[in-house]
Amino acid sequence: MPLLDDATREAILARPRPVRALPIFPDASARKAPALGEARPEDDRWRPVIAVWEITLRCDLACRHCGSRAGVARPDELTTAECLDVVRQLAELGTREVAIIGGEAYLRDDWLDILRAIKHHGMLPTMTTGGRGMTRERAQAAANAGLFSASVSIDGDERTHDRLRGVAGSYRSALEAMRNLREAGVHVTVNSQINRLSAPHLDAILDRLIEVRARTWMLQLTVAMGRAADEPDVLLQPYDLLEVFPRLAALKKRADGARIQFLPGSNVGYFGPYEAELRGLRRTGHSTGCGAGRTSIGLEADGNIKGCPSLPSAGWAGGNVRDQPIAAIWKRAAALRYTRDRTVSDLWGYCASCYYADTCRAGCTWTTDVLFGRPGNNPYCHHRALEMQKAGKRERLVRVESPPGEPFDRGRFELVVEDDAQAPQGEMSP
């Protein structure tokens, strides 16, 4: 059965999006450097293979899923000199790829200088973009600066994409951006959000990818953070995974046939019957849990350092490059050590007793932290949904508190276990 019936889907598409004032950022002068722990030999074995760097929060879209509620620049974004020093420090730490994001990265005046520096230091420069302003001139300038690949966001058919991205015409702009980048010699990849509005269009998105000869397609579940928490009925319910995963497996076969690399994001999980098929390219052939602070590092435009760029700033920023070297934050900050030190004893709820607990460790930290205020119990799991179904049960998320409207904010959700097919369709709020 479809995730949403036609009438419910039409009602969501037709209604006005929630209107919020632009977010207010905390006073940077009040920033205090978190205390760093003692150096430990075990932290030397971890390196941030990929750095995902929000170089500005200025944006020309208003995406429904945006956790940072991007739109205006932070008041204290790093200077060009500070950015170039960040590049140097990342290279010294052993980073191999630096993906610049926003907001929208090209809205920062020195974005090409940053790309050149990444290339100069022997790292792979990539970016993620909504593509609204990726003109031929910008695409060629980025290619000349060393940009290797750009991931353009596509989230459904034209109407659905424009609704989710918040700007009419953004779908056509994204397609034009892909053409401009490819003509400039930049490798084109695509990323897509999976939610109740976009899920019916995944096959059509793949058709488009085949047409434009995209190299890679990355898919990620929309997470209940920032603007995404304003409209909870757009988000998947945990039991929706029972329909989504067979569809993903079929899409993977089609993508393989078209020589498009199919990459499930870190929150597309876990350990159901399609795990090896979806993640077979990994060395292990399966998920190995959250990579935040182990193989990835996230940077905010004001210099805050996190293990993952998607995590909320509060509680997950281990320090700031203006106060401490990146290597010290990476190795000694408790927030970045979290997944290195996490054990089964940190899990709770269903995940604590799961057969895969010691391997999975509840999967994506970000997904669960923004739902419940702490990680360790992840209802967005195919194995878990299947086990619930065998028992005649399913889990339903209910939003019990709205987010305040701040960058990287969250609402509060409760998890209801009920008899299968009991909940009203399309609802995640009381």
Tab-separated table of C-alpha atoms in Angstrom:
chain	number	residue	atom	x	y	z
A	1	MET	CA	0.000	0.000	0.000
A	2	PRO	CA	1.252	3.562	-0.606
A	3	LEU	CA	2.817	5.506	2.267
A	4	LEU	CA	0.134	8.166	1.821
A	5	ASP	CA	-3.172	7.939	0.038
A	6	ASP	CA	-3.713	10.427	-2.791
A	7	ALA	CA	-5.985	12.718	-0.788
A	8	THR	CA	-3.582	12.988	2.168
A	9	ARG	CA	-0.619	13.578	-0.108
A	10	GLU	CA	-2.482	16.253	-2.044
A	11	ALA	CA	-3.492	18.004	1.173
A	12	ILE	CA	0.125	18.155	2.365
A	13	LEU	CA	1.410	19.424	-0.977
A	14	ALA	CA	-1.287	22.091	-1.198
A	15	ARG	CA	-1.062	23.518	2.301
A	16	PRO	CA	1.213	26.478	3.099
A	17	ARG	CA	4.548	25.618	4.586
A	18	PRO	CA	5.074	26.616	8.220
A	19	VAL	CA	6.292	30.223	8.391
A	20	ARG	CA	9.059	31.035	10.808
A	21	ALA	CA	11.176	34.099	11.413
A	22	LEU	CA	14.828	33.772	10.487
A	23	PRO	CA	16.725	32.067	13.314
A	24	ILE	CA	18.636	34.066	15.898
A	25	PHE	CA	22.169	32.863	16.548
A	26	PRO	CA	23.731	32.881	19.998
A	27	ASP	CA	26.178	35.646	20.864
A	28	ALA	CA	29.595	34.450	19.695
A	29	SER	CA	31.329	36.490	22.390
A	30	ALA	CA	29.737	34.223	25.004
A	31	ARG	CA	31.419	31.114	23.534
A	32	LYS	CA	33.424	29.093	26.023
A	33	ALA	CA	35.940	26.510	24.921
A	34	PRO	CA	34.943	23.057	26.204
A	35	ALA	CA	37.552	21.351	28.337
A	36	LEU	CA	39.560	18.731	26.476
A	37	GLY	CA	40.356	15.323	27.908
A	38	GLU	CA	43.762	13.793	28.323
A	39	ALA	CA	45.529	12.468	25.229
A	40	ARG	CA	44.982	8.734	24.722
A	41	PRO	CA	46.913	6.386	22.439
A	42	GLU	CA	43.681	4.832	21.103
A	43	ASP	CA	42.568	8.154	19.606
A	44	ASP	CA	45.578	8.154	17.259
A	45	ARG	CA	44.090	5.258	15.286
A	46	TRP	CA	41.160	7.392	14.076
A	47	ARG	CA	41.417	9.819	11.191
A	48	PRO	CA	38.689	11.963	9.568
A	49	VAL	CA	38.764	10.448	6.094
A	50	ILE	CA	36.088	12.936	5.054
A	51	ALA	CA	35.425	16.429	6.353
A	52	VAL	CA	32.037	17.979	5.628
A	53	TRP	CA	32.392	21.725	5.986
A	54	GLU	CA	29.564	24.220	6.172
A	55	ILE	CA	31.495	27.235	4.868
A	56	THR	CA	28.464	29.530	5.134
A	57	LEU	CA	24.903	29.274	6.324
A	58	ARG	CA	23.720	31.735	3.694
A	59	CYS	CA	21.322	29.970	1.305
A	60	ASP	CA	19.126	30.657	-1.728
A	61	LEU	CA	16.684	27.817	-0.907
A	62	ALA	CA	14.526	27.047	2.147
A	63	CYS	CA	14.623	23.256	2.232
A	64	ARG	CA	12.002	21.402	4.201
A	65	HIS	CA	14.555	19.003	5.690
A	66	CYS	CA	17.157	21.630	6.628
A	67	GLY	CA	18.326	20.994	10.169
A	68	SER	CA	20.252	24.265	10.395
A	69	ARG	CA	17.335	26.353	9.042
A	70	ALA	CA	19.844	27.918	6.622
A	71	GLY	CA	19.091	31.234	4.958
A	72	VAL	CA	21.268	33.966	6.418
A	73	ALA	CA	24.989	33.834	7.111
A	74	ARG	CA	26.151	33.318	10.660
A	75	PRO	CA	27.263	36.663	12.150
A	76	ASP	CA	30.782	35.394	12.891
A	77	GLU	CA	31.747	33.124	9.985
A	78	LEU	CA	35.436	32.354	9.538
A	79	THR	CA	37.524	34.789	7.536
A	80	THR	CA	39.321	33.723	4.382
A	81	ALA	CA	42.620	33.482	6.257
A	82	GLU	CA	41.008	31.343	8.936
A	83	CYS	CA	39.445	29.073	6.295
A	84	LEU	CA	42.778	28.546	4.572
A	85	ASP	CA	44.318	27.614	7.899
A	86	VAL	CA	41.495	25.130	8.483
A	87	VAL	CA	42.398	23.497	5.158
A	88	ARG	CA	46.021	23.212	6.257
A	89	GLN	CA	45.048	21.654	9.579
A	90	LEU	CA	42.705	19.128	7.957
A	91	ALA	CA	45.459	18.042	5.576
A	92	GLU	CA	47.878	17.591	8.487
A	93	LEU	CA	45.269	15.494	10.295
A	94	GLY	CA	45.109	13.068	7.364
A	95	THR	CA	41.807	14.069	5.777
A	96	ARG	CA	41.405	12.778	2.221
A	97	GLU	CA	38.212	14.523	1.047
A	98	VAL	CA	36.704	17.879	1.977
A	99	ALA	CA	33.078	18.419	0.967
A	100	ILE	CA	31.978	22.037	1.158
A	101	ILE	CA	28.321	22.626	1.929
A	102	GLY	CA	26.076	25.394	3.230
A	103	GLY	CA	23.660	26.886	3.300
A	104	GLU	CA	24.867	27.173	-0.255
A	105	ALA	CA	28.650	27.144	-0.567
A	106	TYR	CA	28.893	29.248	-3.744
A	107	LEU	CA	27.256	32.197	-1.951
A	108	ARG	CA	30.469	32.723	-0.024
A	109	ASP	CA	32.723	35.089	-1.987
A	110	ASP	CA	35.922	33.117	-1.368
A	111	TRP	CA	34.541	29.633	-2.060
A	112	LEU	CA	36.826	29.185	-5.058
A	113	ASP	CA	39.860	30.117	-2.945
A	114	ILE	CA	38.846	27.429	-0.466
A	115	LEU	CA	38.497	24.852	-3.264
A	116	ARG	CA	41.937	25.771	-4.623
A	117	ALA	CA	43.484	25.381	-1.177
A	118	ILE	CA	41.889	21.964	-0.667
A	119	LYS	CA	43.273	20.816	-4.007
A	120	HIS	CA	46.698	22.354	-3.288
A	121	HIS	CA	46.975	20.419	-0.038
A	122	GLY	CA	46.379	17.112	-1.791
A	123	MET	CA	42.799	16.517	-0.678
A	124	LEU	CA	39.795	15.846	-2.882
A	125	PRO	CA	37.525	18.911	-3.211
A	126	THR	CA	33.814	18.070	-3.490
A	127	MET	CA	30.582	19.881	-2.730
A	128	THR	CA	26.872	19.415	-2.147
A	129	THR	CA	24.548	21.960	-3.736
A	130	GLY	CA	20.900	22.708	-4.320
A	131	GLY	CA	22.059	24.068	-7.675
A	132	ARG	CA	19.771	27.079	-7.912
A	133	GLY	CA	22.596	29.401	-8.915
A	134	MET	CA	25.062	26.936	-10.439
A	135	THR	CA	25.418	28.749	-13.744
A	136	ARG	CA	27.768	27.713	-16.531
A	137	GLU	CA	30.206	30.370	-15.382
A	138	ARG	CA	30.139	29.181	-11.762
A	139	ALA	CA	30.467	25.549	-12.775
A	140	GLN	CA	33.463	26.287	-14.997
A	141	ALA	CA	35.102	28.422	-12.327
A	142	ALA	CA	34.652	25.609	-9.805
A	143	ALA	CA	36.160	23.092	-12.223
A	144	ASN	CA	39.116	25.403	-12.823
A	145	ALA	CA	39.583	25.685	-9.045
A	146	GLY	CA	39.845	21.903	-8.780
A	147	LEU	CA	36.330	20.772	-7.890
A	148	PHE	CA	36.248	17.015	-8.485
A	149	SER	CA	32.560	16.233	-7.975
A	150	ALA	CA	29.343	17.953	-7.010
A	151	SER	CA	26.293	16.298	-5.497
A	152	VAL	CA	23.071	17.983	-6.626
A	153	SER	CA	19.889	17.520	-4.612
A	154	ILE	CA	16.832	16.001	-6.336
A	155	ASP	CA	13.825	15.117	-4.178
A	156	GLY	CA	10.969	14.008	-6.404
A	157	ASP	CA	9.053	15.227	-9.405
A	158	GLU	CA	9.008	18.950	-10.115
A	159	ARG	CA	6.072	19.799	-7.868
A	160	THR	CA	7.290	17.705	-4.934
A	161	HIS	CA	10.882	18.873	-5.239
A	162	ASP	CA	9.894	22.552	-5.346
A	163	ARG	CA	7.633	22.084	-2.307
A	164	LEU	CA	10.385	20.362	-0.333
A	165	ARG	CA	13.082	22.818	-1.439
A	166	GLY	CA	10.910	25.850	-0.756
A	167	VAL	CA	11.445	27.744	-4.019
A	168	ALA	CA	9.454	27.471	-7.248
A	169	GLY	CA	11.736	26.595	-10.150
A	170	SER	CA	14.354	24.872	-7.968
A	171	TYR	CA	13.820	21.505	-9.712
A	172	ARG	CA	14.594	22.897	-13.150
A	173	SER	CA	17.537	24.818	-11.726
A	174	ALA	CA	18.931	21.601	-10.249
A	175	LEU	CA	18.712	19.824	-13.610
A	176	GLU	CA	20.403	22.773	-15.288
A	177	ALA	CA	23.116	22.714	-12.617
A	178	MET	CA	23.839	19.057	-13.393
A	179	ARG	CA	24.211	19.849	-17.081
A	180	ASN	CA	26.464	22.833	-16.399
A	181	LEU	CA	28.706	20.879	-14.037
A	182	ARG	CA	29.016	17.919	-16.373
A	183	GLU	CA	29.888	20.177	-19.320
A	184	ALA	CA	32.569	21.818	-17.159
A	185	GLY	CA	34.151	18.423	-16.505
A	186	VAL	CA	32.954	18.006	-12.913
A	187	HIS	CA	31.690	14.557	-11.923
A	188	VAL	CA	27.976	14.798	-11.132
A	189	THR	CA	26.333	12.862	-8.317
A	190	VAL	CA	22.850	13.184	-6.840
A	191	ASN	CA	21.508	13.074	-3.310
A	192	SER	CA	17.864	12.551	-2.361
A	193	GLN	CA	15.804	12.775	0.796
A	194	ILE	CA	13.401	9.924	1.552
A	195	ASN	CA	10.183	11.024	3.199
A	196	ARG	CA	6.472	10.495	2.650
A	197	LEU	CA	6.314	13.029	-0.168
A	198	SER	CA	9.457	12.000	-2.053
A	199	ALA	CA	9.287	8.200	-1.648
A	200	PRO	CA	6.736	7.612	-4.454
A	201	HIS	CA	9.089	9.361	-6.924
A	202	LEU	CA	12.291	7.400	-6.324
A	203	ASP	CA	11.968	5.392	-9.547
A	204	ALA	CA	11.406	8.587	-11.538
A	205	ILE	CA	14.460	10.176	-9.919
A	206	LEU	CA	16.560	7.230	-11.036
A	207	ASP	CA	15.186	7.621	-14.568
A	208	ARG	CA	16.415	11.207	-14.531
A	209	LEU	CA	19.817	10.174	-13.176
A	210	ILE	CA	20.235	7.737	-16.025
A	211	GLU	CA	19.375	10.492	-18.506
A	212	VAL	CA	21.965	12.911	-17.095
A	213	ARG	CA	24.593	10.159	-16.642
A	214	ALA	CA	25.082	10.726	-12.911
A	215	ARG	CA	27.872	8.720	-11.298
A	216	THR	CA	26.447	8.178	-7.838
A	217	TRP	CA	23.102	8.362	-6.032
A	218	MET	CA	23.055	8.812	-2.278
A	219	LEU	CA	19.788	8.466	-0.363
A	220	GLN	CA	19.059	9.469	3.196
A	221	LEU	CA	15.984	9.378	5.406
A	222	THR	CA	14.701	12.848	6.289
A	223	VAL	CA	15.504	13.438	9.964
A	224	ALA	CA	13.290	15.238	12.483
A	225	MET	CA	15.528	18.246	13.006
A	226	GLY	CA	15.123	21.944	12.229
A	227	ARG	CA	12.496	22.613	9.569
A	228	ALA	CA	11.805	18.895	9.156
A	229	ALA	CA	10.398	18.777	12.683
A	230	ASP	CA	7.883	21.528	11.805
A	231	GLU	CA	5.911	19.125	9.585
A	232	PRO	CA	6.154	15.717	11.242
A	233	ASP	CA	3.577	14.085	8.986
A	234	VAL	CA	6.018	14.460	6.063
A	235	LEU	CA	8.511	12.211	7.854
A	236	LEU	CA	8.486	8.443	7.439
A	237	GLN	CA	7.078	6.378	10.248
A	238	PRO	CA	9.270	3.451	11.372
A	239	TYR	CA	6.777	0.948	9.906
A	240	ASP	CA	7.045	2.669	6.506
A	241	LEU	CA	10.446	0.994	6.171
A	242	LEU	CA	8.623	-2.255	5.452
A	243	GLU	CA	7.608	-0.746	2.118
A	244	VAL	CA	10.645	1.451	1.520
A	245	PHE	CA	13.385	-1.189	1.785
A	246	PRO	CA	12.128	-3.596	-0.887
A	247	ARG	CA	11.829	-0.566	-3.151
A	248	LEU	CA	15.405	0.474	-2.363
A	249	ALA	CA	16.654	-3.021	-3.178
A	250	ALA	CA	14.895	-2.901	-6.563
A	251	LEU	CA	16.344	0.552	-7.225
A	252	LYS	CA	19.820	-0.732	-6.358
A	253	LYS	CA	19.521	-3.410	-9.061
A	254	ARG	CA	18.398	-0.837	-11.621
A	255	ALA	CA	21.213	1.525	-10.637
A	256	ASP	CA	23.785	-1.263	-10.939
A	257	GLY	CA	22.508	-2.005	-14.440
A	258	ALA	CA	22.924	1.657	-15.366
A	259	ARG	CA	26.405	1.790	-13.768
A	260	ILE	CA	25.281	4.293	-11.165
A	261	GLN	CA	26.739	3.738	-7.715
A	262	PHE	CA	23.889	3.427	-5.206
A	263	LEU	CA	24.852	4.650	-1.729
A	264	PRO	CA	22.459	4.344	1.214
A	265	GLY	CA	23.154	7.059	3.783
A	266	SER	CA	24.256	6.259	7.316
A	267	ASN	CA	20.688	6.437	8.639
A	268	VAL	CA	19.258	4.013	6.056
A	269	GLY	CA	19.381	0.851	8.134
A	270	TYR	CA	19.880	-1.747	9.372
A	271	PHE	CA	20.494	-5.506	9.076
A	272	GLY	CA	17.322	-6.490	7.309
A	273	PRO	CA	17.356	-8.965	4.409
A	274	TYR	CA	18.727	-6.329	1.987
A	275	GLU	CA	21.690	-5.201	4.115
A	276	ALA	CA	24.390	-7.003	2.137
A	277	GLU	CA	22.797	-6.007	-1.159
A	278	LEU	CA	22.655	-2.321	-0.243
A	279	ARG	CA	26.025	-2.116	1.517
A	280	GLY	CA	27.954	-4.862	-0.231
A	281	LEU	CA	30.567	-2.422	-1.503
A	282	ARG	CA	31.759	-1.754	2.029
A	283	ARG	CA	34.723	-3.724	3.293
A	284	THR	CA	32.527	-5.397	5.899
A	285	GLY	CA	29.496	-5.778	3.627
A	286	HIS	CA	27.255	-4.306	6.320
A	287	SER	CA	26.777	-1.268	8.533
A	288	THR	CA	29.351	-0.752	11.252
A	289	GLY	CA	27.512	1.915	13.192
A	290	CYS	CA	27.890	5.673	13.358
A	291	GLY	CA	31.108	7.076	11.867
A	292	ALA	CA	30.886	10.490	13.553
A	293	GLY	CA	34.236	11.219	15.178
A	294	ARG	CA	35.719	8.014	13.806
A	295	THR	CA	35.964	8.510	10.045
A	296	SER	CA	34.162	11.834	9.610
A	297	ILE	CA	34.400	15.341	10.975
A	298	GLY	CA	31.953	18.226	10.612
A	299	LEU	CA	32.785	21.926	10.646
A	300	GLU	CA	30.423	24.852	11.070
A	301	ALA	CA	30.977	28.196	9.380
A	302	ASP	CA	31.840	29.844	12.691
A	303	GLY	CA	34.582	27.306	13.419
A	304	ASN	CA	32.748	24.824	15.654
A	305	ILE	CA	33.910	21.219	15.256
A	306	LYS	CA	31.605	18.182	15.488
A	307	GLY	CA	32.002	14.512	14.683
A	308	CYS	CA	29.199	14.817	12.120
A	309	PRO	CA	27.982	18.016	10.414
A	310	SER	CA	24.337	17.060	10.965
A	311	LEU	CA	24.523	16.780	14.737
A	312	PRO	CA	23.122	19.669	16.804
A	313	SER	CA	25.677	22.233	17.909
A	314	ALA	CA	24.532	22.091	21.528
A	315	GLY	CA	26.083	19.086	23.190
A	316	TRP	CA	27.981	17.890	20.123
A	317	ALA	CA	30.440	20.699	19.347
A	318	GLY	CA	33.749	19.600	20.799
A	319	GLY	CA	35.487	22.945	20.379
A	320	ASN	CA	36.191	25.805	18.007
A	321	VAL	CA	39.128	26.312	15.671
A	322	ARG	CA	39.514	29.848	17.012
A	323	ASP	CA	40.268	28.446	20.466
A	324	GLN	CA	42.035	25.127	19.873
A	325	PRO	CA	43.801	23.274	17.030
A	326	ILE	CA	41.585	20.889	15.075
A	327	ALA	CA	43.870	17.950	15.912
A	328	ALA	CA	43.455	18.587	19.640
A	329	ILE	CA	39.657	18.777	19.319
A	330	TRP	CA	39.578	15.646	17.164
A	331	LYS	CA	41.662	13.577	19.548
A	332	ARG	CA	40.646	14.945	22.953
A	333	ALA	CA	37.087	16.355	22.847
A	334	ALA	CA	34.507	14.155	24.580
A	335	ALA	CA	31.858	14.968	21.958
A	336	LEU	CA	34.046	13.605	19.158
A	337	ARG	CA	35.137	10.591	21.191
A	338	TYR	CA	31.539	9.517	21.750
A	339	THR	CA	31.291	6.825	19.071
A	340	ARG	CA	34.840	5.610	19.763
A	341	ASP	CA	33.923	4.928	23.394
A	342	ARG	CA	30.279	3.856	22.984
A	343	THR	CA	29.389	0.354	24.151
A	344	VAL	CA	26.227	-1.730	24.328
A	345	SER	CA	25.682	-0.348	27.829
A	346	ASP	CA	24.932	3.052	26.232
A	347	LEU	CA	21.959	1.631	24.340
A	348	TRP	CA	18.393	1.655	25.615
A	349	GLY	CA	14.917	0.561	24.558
A	350	TYR	CA	14.709	-2.044	21.807
A	351	CYS	CA	18.288	-1.470	20.643
A	352	ALA	CA	19.723	-2.542	24.011
A	353	SER	CA	18.497	-6.118	23.530
A	354	CYS	CA	18.878	-6.399	19.744
A	355	TYR	CA	20.856	-9.287	18.249
A	356	TYR	CA	22.972	-6.762	16.307
A	357	ALA	CA	23.500	-4.377	19.246
A	358	ASP	CA	27.265	-4.739	19.540
A	359	THR	CA	27.812	-4.210	15.802
A	360	CYS	CA	25.239	-1.535	15.064
A	361	ARG	CA	25.279	0.434	18.357
A	362	ALA	CA	21.903	1.960	17.351
A	363	GLY	CA	23.172	3.242	14.018
A	364	CYS	CA	22.952	6.954	13.252
A	365	THR	CA	23.548	9.092	16.347
A	366	TRP	CA	21.920	12.142	14.765
A	367	THR	CA	18.631	10.421	13.928
A	368	THR	CA	17.913	9.327	17.483
A	369	ASP	CA	19.402	12.272	19.364
A	370	VAL	CA	17.003	14.723	17.719
A	371	LEU	CA	13.996	12.462	18.351
A	372	PHE	CA	14.503	11.704	22.022
A	373	GLY	CA	17.213	14.051	23.297
A	374	ARG	CA	19.739	11.230	23.551
A	375	PRO	CA	21.089	8.587	21.171
A	376	GLY	CA	20.987	4.844	21.661
A	377	ASN	CA	17.508	3.717	20.566
A	378	ASN	CA	16.808	3.953	16.843
A	379	PRO	CA	13.318	3.055	15.575
A	380	TYR	CA	14.316	3.685	11.931
A	381	CYS	CA	15.624	0.155	11.449
A	382	HIS	CA	14.387	-2.389	8.916
A	383	HIS	CA	15.355	-5.392	11.050
A	384	ARG	CA	13.481	-3.889	13.984
A	385	ALA	CA	10.376	-3.126	11.916
A	386	LEU	CA	10.350	-6.719	10.623
A	387	GLU	CA	10.681	-8.133	14.133
A	388	MET	CA	7.829	-5.912	15.287
A	389	GLN	CA	5.712	-7.115	12.368
A	390	LYS	CA	6.348	-10.765	13.296
A	391	ALA	CA	4.993	-9.972	16.748
A	392	GLY	CA	1.922	-8.248	15.293
A	393	LYS	CA	3.175	-4.848	16.445
A	394	ARG	CA	4.534	-1.653	14.984
A	395	GLU	CA	6.132	1.523	16.318
A	396	ARG	CA	4.732	4.981	15.753
A	397	LEU	CA	6.421	8.311	16.497
A	398	VAL	CA	4.290	11.077	17.966
A	399	ARG	CA	5.514	14.649	18.207
A	400	VAL	CA	4.645	15.931	21.670
A	401	GLU	CA	6.586	19.193	21.571
A	402	SER	CA	7.308	21.516	18.620
A	403	PRO	CA	10.827	22.810	17.936
A	404	PRO	CA	11.537	26.416	19.019
A	405	GLY	CA	12.706	27.566	15.560
A	406	GLU	CA	16.440	27.826	16.220
A	407	PRO	CA	19.359	26.529	14.121
A	408	PHE	CA	19.886	22.779	14.587
A	409	ASP	CA	16.864	22.599	16.900
A	410	ARG	CA	14.593	19.680	17.612
A	411	GLY	CA	11.113	18.918	18.837
A	412	ARG	CA	10.351	16.124	21.242
A	413	PHE	CA	8.918	12.789	20.158
A	414	GLU	CA	7.492	9.802	21.942
A	415	LEU	CA	7.516	6.263	20.641
A	416	VAL	CA	4.249	4.308	20.759
A	417	VAL	CA	4.154	0.521	20.328
A	418	GLU	CA	0.768	-0.588	19.058
A	419	ASP	CA	-0.999	-3.410	17.305
A	420	ASP	CA	-0.167	-3.461	13.606
A	421	ALA	CA	-2.340	-1.201	11.357
A	422	GLN	CA	-3.789	0.606	14.382
A	423	ALA	CA	-2.491	4.132	13.782
A	424	PRO	CA	-4.215	6.681	11.511
A	425	GLN	CA	-2.370	7.079	8.226
A	426	GLY	CA	-0.020	9.996	7.788
A	427	GLU	CA	-0.086	11.227	11.379
A	428	MET	CA	2.917	11.894	13.611
A	429	SER	CA	1.336	14.484	15.854
A	430	PRO	CA	-1.428	14.078	18.416
